[in-house]
PDB file of C-alpha atoms and ligand atoms in Angstrom:
ATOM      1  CA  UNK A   1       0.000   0.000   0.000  1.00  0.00           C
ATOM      2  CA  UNK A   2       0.940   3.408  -0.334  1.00  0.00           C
ATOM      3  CA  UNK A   3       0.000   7.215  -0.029  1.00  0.00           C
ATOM      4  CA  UNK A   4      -0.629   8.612  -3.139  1.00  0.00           C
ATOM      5  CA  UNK A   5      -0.784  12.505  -3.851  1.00  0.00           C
ATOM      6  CA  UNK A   6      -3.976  14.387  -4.283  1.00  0.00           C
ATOM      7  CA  UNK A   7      -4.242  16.403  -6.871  1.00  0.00           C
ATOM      8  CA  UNK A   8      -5.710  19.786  -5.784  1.00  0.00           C
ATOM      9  CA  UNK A   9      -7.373  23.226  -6.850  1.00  0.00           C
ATOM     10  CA  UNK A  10      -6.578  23.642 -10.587  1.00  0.00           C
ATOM     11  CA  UNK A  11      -5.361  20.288 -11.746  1.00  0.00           C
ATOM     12  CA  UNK A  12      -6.797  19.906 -14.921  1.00  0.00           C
ATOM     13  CA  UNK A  13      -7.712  16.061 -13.876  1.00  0.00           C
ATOM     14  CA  UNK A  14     -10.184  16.967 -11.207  1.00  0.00           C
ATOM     15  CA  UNK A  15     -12.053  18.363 -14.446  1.00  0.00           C
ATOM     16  CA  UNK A  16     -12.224  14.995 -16.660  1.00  0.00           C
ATOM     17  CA  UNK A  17     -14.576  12.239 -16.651  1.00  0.00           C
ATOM     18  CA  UNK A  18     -13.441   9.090 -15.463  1.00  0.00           C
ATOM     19  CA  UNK A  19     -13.615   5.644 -17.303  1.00  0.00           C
ATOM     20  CA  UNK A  20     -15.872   2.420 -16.161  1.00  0.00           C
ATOM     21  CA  UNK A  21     -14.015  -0.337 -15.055  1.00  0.00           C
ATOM     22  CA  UNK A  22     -14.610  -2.993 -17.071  1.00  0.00           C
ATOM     23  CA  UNK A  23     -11.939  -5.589 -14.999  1.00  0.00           C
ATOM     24  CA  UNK A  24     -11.552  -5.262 -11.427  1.00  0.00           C
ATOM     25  CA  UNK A  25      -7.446  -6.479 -11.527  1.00  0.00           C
ATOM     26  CA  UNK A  26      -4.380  -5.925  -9.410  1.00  0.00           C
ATOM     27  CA  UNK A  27      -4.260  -2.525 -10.654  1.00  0.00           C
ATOM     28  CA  UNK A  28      -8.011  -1.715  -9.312  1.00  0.00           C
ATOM     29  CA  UNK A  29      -7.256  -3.469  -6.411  1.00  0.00           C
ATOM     30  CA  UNK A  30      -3.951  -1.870  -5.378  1.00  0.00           C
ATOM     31  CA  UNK A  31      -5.711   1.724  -6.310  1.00  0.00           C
ATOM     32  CA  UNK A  32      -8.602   1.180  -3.532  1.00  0.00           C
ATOM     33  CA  UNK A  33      -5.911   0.186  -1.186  1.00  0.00           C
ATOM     34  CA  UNK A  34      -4.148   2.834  -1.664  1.00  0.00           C
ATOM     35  CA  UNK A  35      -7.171   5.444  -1.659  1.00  0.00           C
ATOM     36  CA  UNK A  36      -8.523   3.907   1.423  1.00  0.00           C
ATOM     37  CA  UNK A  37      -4.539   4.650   3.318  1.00  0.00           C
ATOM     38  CA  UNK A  38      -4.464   8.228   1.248  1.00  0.00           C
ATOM     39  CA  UNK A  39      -8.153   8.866   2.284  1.00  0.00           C
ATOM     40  CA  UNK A  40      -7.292   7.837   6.138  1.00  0.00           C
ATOM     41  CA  UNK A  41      -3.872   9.875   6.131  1.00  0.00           C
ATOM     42  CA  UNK A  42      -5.849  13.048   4.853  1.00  0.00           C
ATOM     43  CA  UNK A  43      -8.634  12.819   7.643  1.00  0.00           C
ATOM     44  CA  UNK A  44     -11.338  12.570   4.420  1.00  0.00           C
ATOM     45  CA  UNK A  45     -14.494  10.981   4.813  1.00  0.00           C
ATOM     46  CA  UNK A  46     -14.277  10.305   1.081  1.00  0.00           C
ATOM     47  CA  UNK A  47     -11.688   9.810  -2.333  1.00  0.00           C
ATOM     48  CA  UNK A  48     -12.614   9.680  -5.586  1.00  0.00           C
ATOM     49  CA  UNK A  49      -9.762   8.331  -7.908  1.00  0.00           C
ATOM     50  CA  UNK A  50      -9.447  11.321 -10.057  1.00  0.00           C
ATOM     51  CA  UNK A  51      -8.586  12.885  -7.423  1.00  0.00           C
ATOM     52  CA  UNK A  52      -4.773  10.627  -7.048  1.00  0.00           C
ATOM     53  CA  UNK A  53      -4.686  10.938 -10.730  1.00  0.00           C
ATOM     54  CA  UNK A  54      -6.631   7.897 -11.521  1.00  0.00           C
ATOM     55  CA  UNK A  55      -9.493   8.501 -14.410  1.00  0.00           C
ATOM     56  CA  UNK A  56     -11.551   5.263 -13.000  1.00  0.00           C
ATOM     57  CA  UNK A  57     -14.813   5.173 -11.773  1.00  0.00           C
ATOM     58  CA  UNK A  58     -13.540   4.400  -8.410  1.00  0.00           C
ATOM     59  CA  UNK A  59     -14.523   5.950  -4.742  1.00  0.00           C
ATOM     60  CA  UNK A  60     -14.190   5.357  -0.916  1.00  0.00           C
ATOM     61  CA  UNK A  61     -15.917   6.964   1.195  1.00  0.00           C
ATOM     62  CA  UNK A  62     -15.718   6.359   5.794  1.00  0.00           C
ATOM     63  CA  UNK A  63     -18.245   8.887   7.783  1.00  0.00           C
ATOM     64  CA  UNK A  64     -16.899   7.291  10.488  1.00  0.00           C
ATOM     65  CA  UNK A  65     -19.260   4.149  10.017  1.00  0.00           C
ATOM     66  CA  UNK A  66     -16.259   2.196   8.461  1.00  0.00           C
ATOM     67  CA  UNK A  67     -15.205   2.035   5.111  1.00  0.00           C
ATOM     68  CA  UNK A  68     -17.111   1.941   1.691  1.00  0.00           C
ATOM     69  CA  UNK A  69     -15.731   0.712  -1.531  1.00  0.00           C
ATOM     70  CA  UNK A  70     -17.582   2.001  -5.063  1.00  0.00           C
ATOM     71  CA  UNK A  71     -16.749   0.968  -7.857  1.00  0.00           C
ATOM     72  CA  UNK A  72     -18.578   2.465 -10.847  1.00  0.00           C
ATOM     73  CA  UNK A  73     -21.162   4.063  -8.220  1.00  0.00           C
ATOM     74  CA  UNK A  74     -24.397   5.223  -9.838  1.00  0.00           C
ATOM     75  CA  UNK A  75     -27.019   6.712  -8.335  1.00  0.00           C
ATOM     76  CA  UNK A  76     -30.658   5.170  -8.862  1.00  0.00           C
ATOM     77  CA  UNK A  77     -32.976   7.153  -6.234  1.00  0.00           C
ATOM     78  CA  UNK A  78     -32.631  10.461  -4.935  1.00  0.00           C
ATOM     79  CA  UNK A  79     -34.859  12.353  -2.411  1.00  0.00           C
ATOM     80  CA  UNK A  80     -35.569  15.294  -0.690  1.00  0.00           C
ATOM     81  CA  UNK A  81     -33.223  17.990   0.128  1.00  0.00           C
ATOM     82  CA  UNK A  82     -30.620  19.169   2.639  1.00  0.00           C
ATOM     83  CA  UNK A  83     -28.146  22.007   2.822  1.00  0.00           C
ATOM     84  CA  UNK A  84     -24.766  21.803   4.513  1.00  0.00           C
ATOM     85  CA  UNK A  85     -21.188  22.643   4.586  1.00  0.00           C
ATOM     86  CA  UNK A  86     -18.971  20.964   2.209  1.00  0.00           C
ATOM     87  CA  UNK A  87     -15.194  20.646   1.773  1.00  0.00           C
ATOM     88  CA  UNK A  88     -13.128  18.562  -0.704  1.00  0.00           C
ATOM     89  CA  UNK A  89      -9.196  17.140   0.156  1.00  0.00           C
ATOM     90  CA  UNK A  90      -8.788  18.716  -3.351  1.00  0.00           C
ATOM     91  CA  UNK A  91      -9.870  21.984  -2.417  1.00  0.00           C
ATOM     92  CA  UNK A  92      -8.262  22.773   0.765  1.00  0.00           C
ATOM     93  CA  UNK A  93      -8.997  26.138   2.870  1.00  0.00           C
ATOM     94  CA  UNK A  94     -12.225  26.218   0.839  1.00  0.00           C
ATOM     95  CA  UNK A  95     -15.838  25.455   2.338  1.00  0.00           C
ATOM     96  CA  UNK A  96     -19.031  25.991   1.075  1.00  0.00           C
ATOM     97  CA  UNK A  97     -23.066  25.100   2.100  1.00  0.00           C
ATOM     98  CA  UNK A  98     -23.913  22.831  -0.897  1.00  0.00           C
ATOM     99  CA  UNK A  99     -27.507  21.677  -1.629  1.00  0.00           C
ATOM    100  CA  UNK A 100     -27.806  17.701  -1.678  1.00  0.00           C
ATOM    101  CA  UNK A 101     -30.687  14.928  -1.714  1.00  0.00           C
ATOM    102  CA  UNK A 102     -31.266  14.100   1.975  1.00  0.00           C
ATOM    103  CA  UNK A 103     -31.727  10.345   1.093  1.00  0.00           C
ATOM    104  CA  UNK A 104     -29.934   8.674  -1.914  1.00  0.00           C
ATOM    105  CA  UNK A 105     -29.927   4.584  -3.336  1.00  0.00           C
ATOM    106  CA  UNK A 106     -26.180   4.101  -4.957  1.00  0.00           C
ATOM    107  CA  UNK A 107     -25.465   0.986  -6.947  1.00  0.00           C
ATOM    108  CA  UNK A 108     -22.045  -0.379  -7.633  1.00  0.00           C
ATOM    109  CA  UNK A 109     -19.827  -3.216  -7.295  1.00  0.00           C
ATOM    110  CA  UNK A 110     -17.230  -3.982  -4.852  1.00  0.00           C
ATOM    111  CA  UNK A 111     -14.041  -5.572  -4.689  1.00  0.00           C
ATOM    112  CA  UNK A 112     -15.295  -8.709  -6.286  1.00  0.00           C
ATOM    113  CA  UNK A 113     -17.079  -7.509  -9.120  1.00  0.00           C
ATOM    114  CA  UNK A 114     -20.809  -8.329  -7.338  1.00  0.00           C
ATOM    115  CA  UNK A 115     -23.188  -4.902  -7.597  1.00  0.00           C
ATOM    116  CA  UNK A 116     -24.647  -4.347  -4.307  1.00  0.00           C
ATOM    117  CA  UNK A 117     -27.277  -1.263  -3.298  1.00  0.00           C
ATOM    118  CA  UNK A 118     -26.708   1.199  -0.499  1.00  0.00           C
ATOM    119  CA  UNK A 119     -28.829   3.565   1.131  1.00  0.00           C
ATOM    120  CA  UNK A 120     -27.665   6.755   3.041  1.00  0.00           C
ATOM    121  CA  UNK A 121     -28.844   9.249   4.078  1.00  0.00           C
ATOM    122  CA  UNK A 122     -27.604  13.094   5.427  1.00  0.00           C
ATOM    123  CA  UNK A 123     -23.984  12.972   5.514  1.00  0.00           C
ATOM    124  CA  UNK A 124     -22.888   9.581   4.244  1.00  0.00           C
ATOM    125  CA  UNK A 125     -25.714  10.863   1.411  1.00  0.00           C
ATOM    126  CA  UNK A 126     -23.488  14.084   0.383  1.00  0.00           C
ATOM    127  CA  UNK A 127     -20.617  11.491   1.006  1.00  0.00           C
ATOM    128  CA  UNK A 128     -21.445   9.644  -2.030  1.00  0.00           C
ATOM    129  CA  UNK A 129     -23.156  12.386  -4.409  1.00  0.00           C
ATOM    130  CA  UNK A 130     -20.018  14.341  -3.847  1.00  0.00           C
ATOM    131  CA  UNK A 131     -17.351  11.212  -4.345  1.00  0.00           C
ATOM    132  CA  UNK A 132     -20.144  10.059  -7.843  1.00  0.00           C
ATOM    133  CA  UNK A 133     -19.744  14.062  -8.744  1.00  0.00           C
ATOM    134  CA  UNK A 134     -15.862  13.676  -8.629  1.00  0.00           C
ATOM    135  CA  UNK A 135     -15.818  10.881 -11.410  1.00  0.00           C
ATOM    136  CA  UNK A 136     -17.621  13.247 -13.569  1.00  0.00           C
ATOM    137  CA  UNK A 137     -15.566  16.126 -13.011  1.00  0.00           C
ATOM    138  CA  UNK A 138     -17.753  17.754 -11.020  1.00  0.00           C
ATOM    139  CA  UNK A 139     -16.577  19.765  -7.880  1.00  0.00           C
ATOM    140  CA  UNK A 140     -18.666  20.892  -4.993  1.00  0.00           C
ATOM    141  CA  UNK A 141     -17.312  24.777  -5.389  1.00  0.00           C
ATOM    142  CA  UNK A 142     -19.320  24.046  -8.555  1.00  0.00           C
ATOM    143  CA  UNK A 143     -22.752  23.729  -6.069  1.00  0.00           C
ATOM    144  CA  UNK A 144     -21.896  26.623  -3.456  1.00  0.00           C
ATOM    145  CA  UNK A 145     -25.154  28.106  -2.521  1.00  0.00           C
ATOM    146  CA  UNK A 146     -23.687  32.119  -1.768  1.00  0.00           C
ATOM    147  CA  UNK A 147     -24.195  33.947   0.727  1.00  0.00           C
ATOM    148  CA  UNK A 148     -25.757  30.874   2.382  1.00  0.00           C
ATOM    149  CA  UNK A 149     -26.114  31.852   6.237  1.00  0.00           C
ATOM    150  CA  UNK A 150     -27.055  28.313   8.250  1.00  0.00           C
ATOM    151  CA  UNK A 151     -29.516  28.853  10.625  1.00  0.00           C
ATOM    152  CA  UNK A 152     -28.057  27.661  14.003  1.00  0.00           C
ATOM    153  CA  UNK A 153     -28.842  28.120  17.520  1.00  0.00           C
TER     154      UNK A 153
HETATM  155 NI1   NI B 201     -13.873  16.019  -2.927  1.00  0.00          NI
END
């Protein structure tokens, strides 16, 4: 395993669409390994692989409920809506109130190729529409609701 770098703020990579994986290999295998470590040494609750350089539709995500693998993550039910603060391991310094479904159903595969369904909701929710927006070079500065004030007590 390693630590790979994350490509930040203007790398044009964090702007391109990344590829389905057809084969889940070494290669795949080696790149969620070393996601998960990168994702865990950054204190991220999520890593898309564009985001160490790697156009592959390929994310983990950890809210603190232990660790989720995605590969090729799509997103097949979305509802209801709920505003909070947002920040990306790309984007560092930078926070922003970003609109997101409250409840979301993702589909993917994991390590071994067999598609499983998830459903989240609140943060682990944003977790995964923000990781899916990654792979199409989508970032949440992208979404920033200005001016947003949160209402808190
Ligand atoms: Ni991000």
């Amino acid at each position: 395993m390693a630590i790979r770098m994350i490509r930040k703020d203007d790398d044009d990579i964090l702007r391109k669409i990344s590829k389905k994986v057809e084969v889940i290999d070494e290669r795949i295998l080696t790149l969620l390994e070393d996601m998960k470590e990168t994702m865990y040494d950054a204190d991220g609750v999520g890593l898309a692989a564009p985001q160490v350089g790697v156009l592959r539709r390929v994310a983990v995500v950890d809210i603190g409920e232990g660790l989720i693998e995605l590969i090729n993550p799509v997103i097949v039910f979305e509802g209801g809506e709920a505003i909070d603060e947002e920040g990306c391991l790309s984007l560092p310094g930078i926070n922003g109130a970003v609109c997101r479904p409250k409840k979301v159903i993702v589909r993917a595969q994991d390590r071994y190729g067999k598609t499983f369904e998830i459903t989240a909701t609140d943060l682990l929710a944003r977790a995964f529409c923000h990781e899916i927006d990654h792979l199409n070079g989508i970032l949440f500065t992208d979404k920033i609701i200005p001016d947003y004030k949160q209402d808190k007590e």
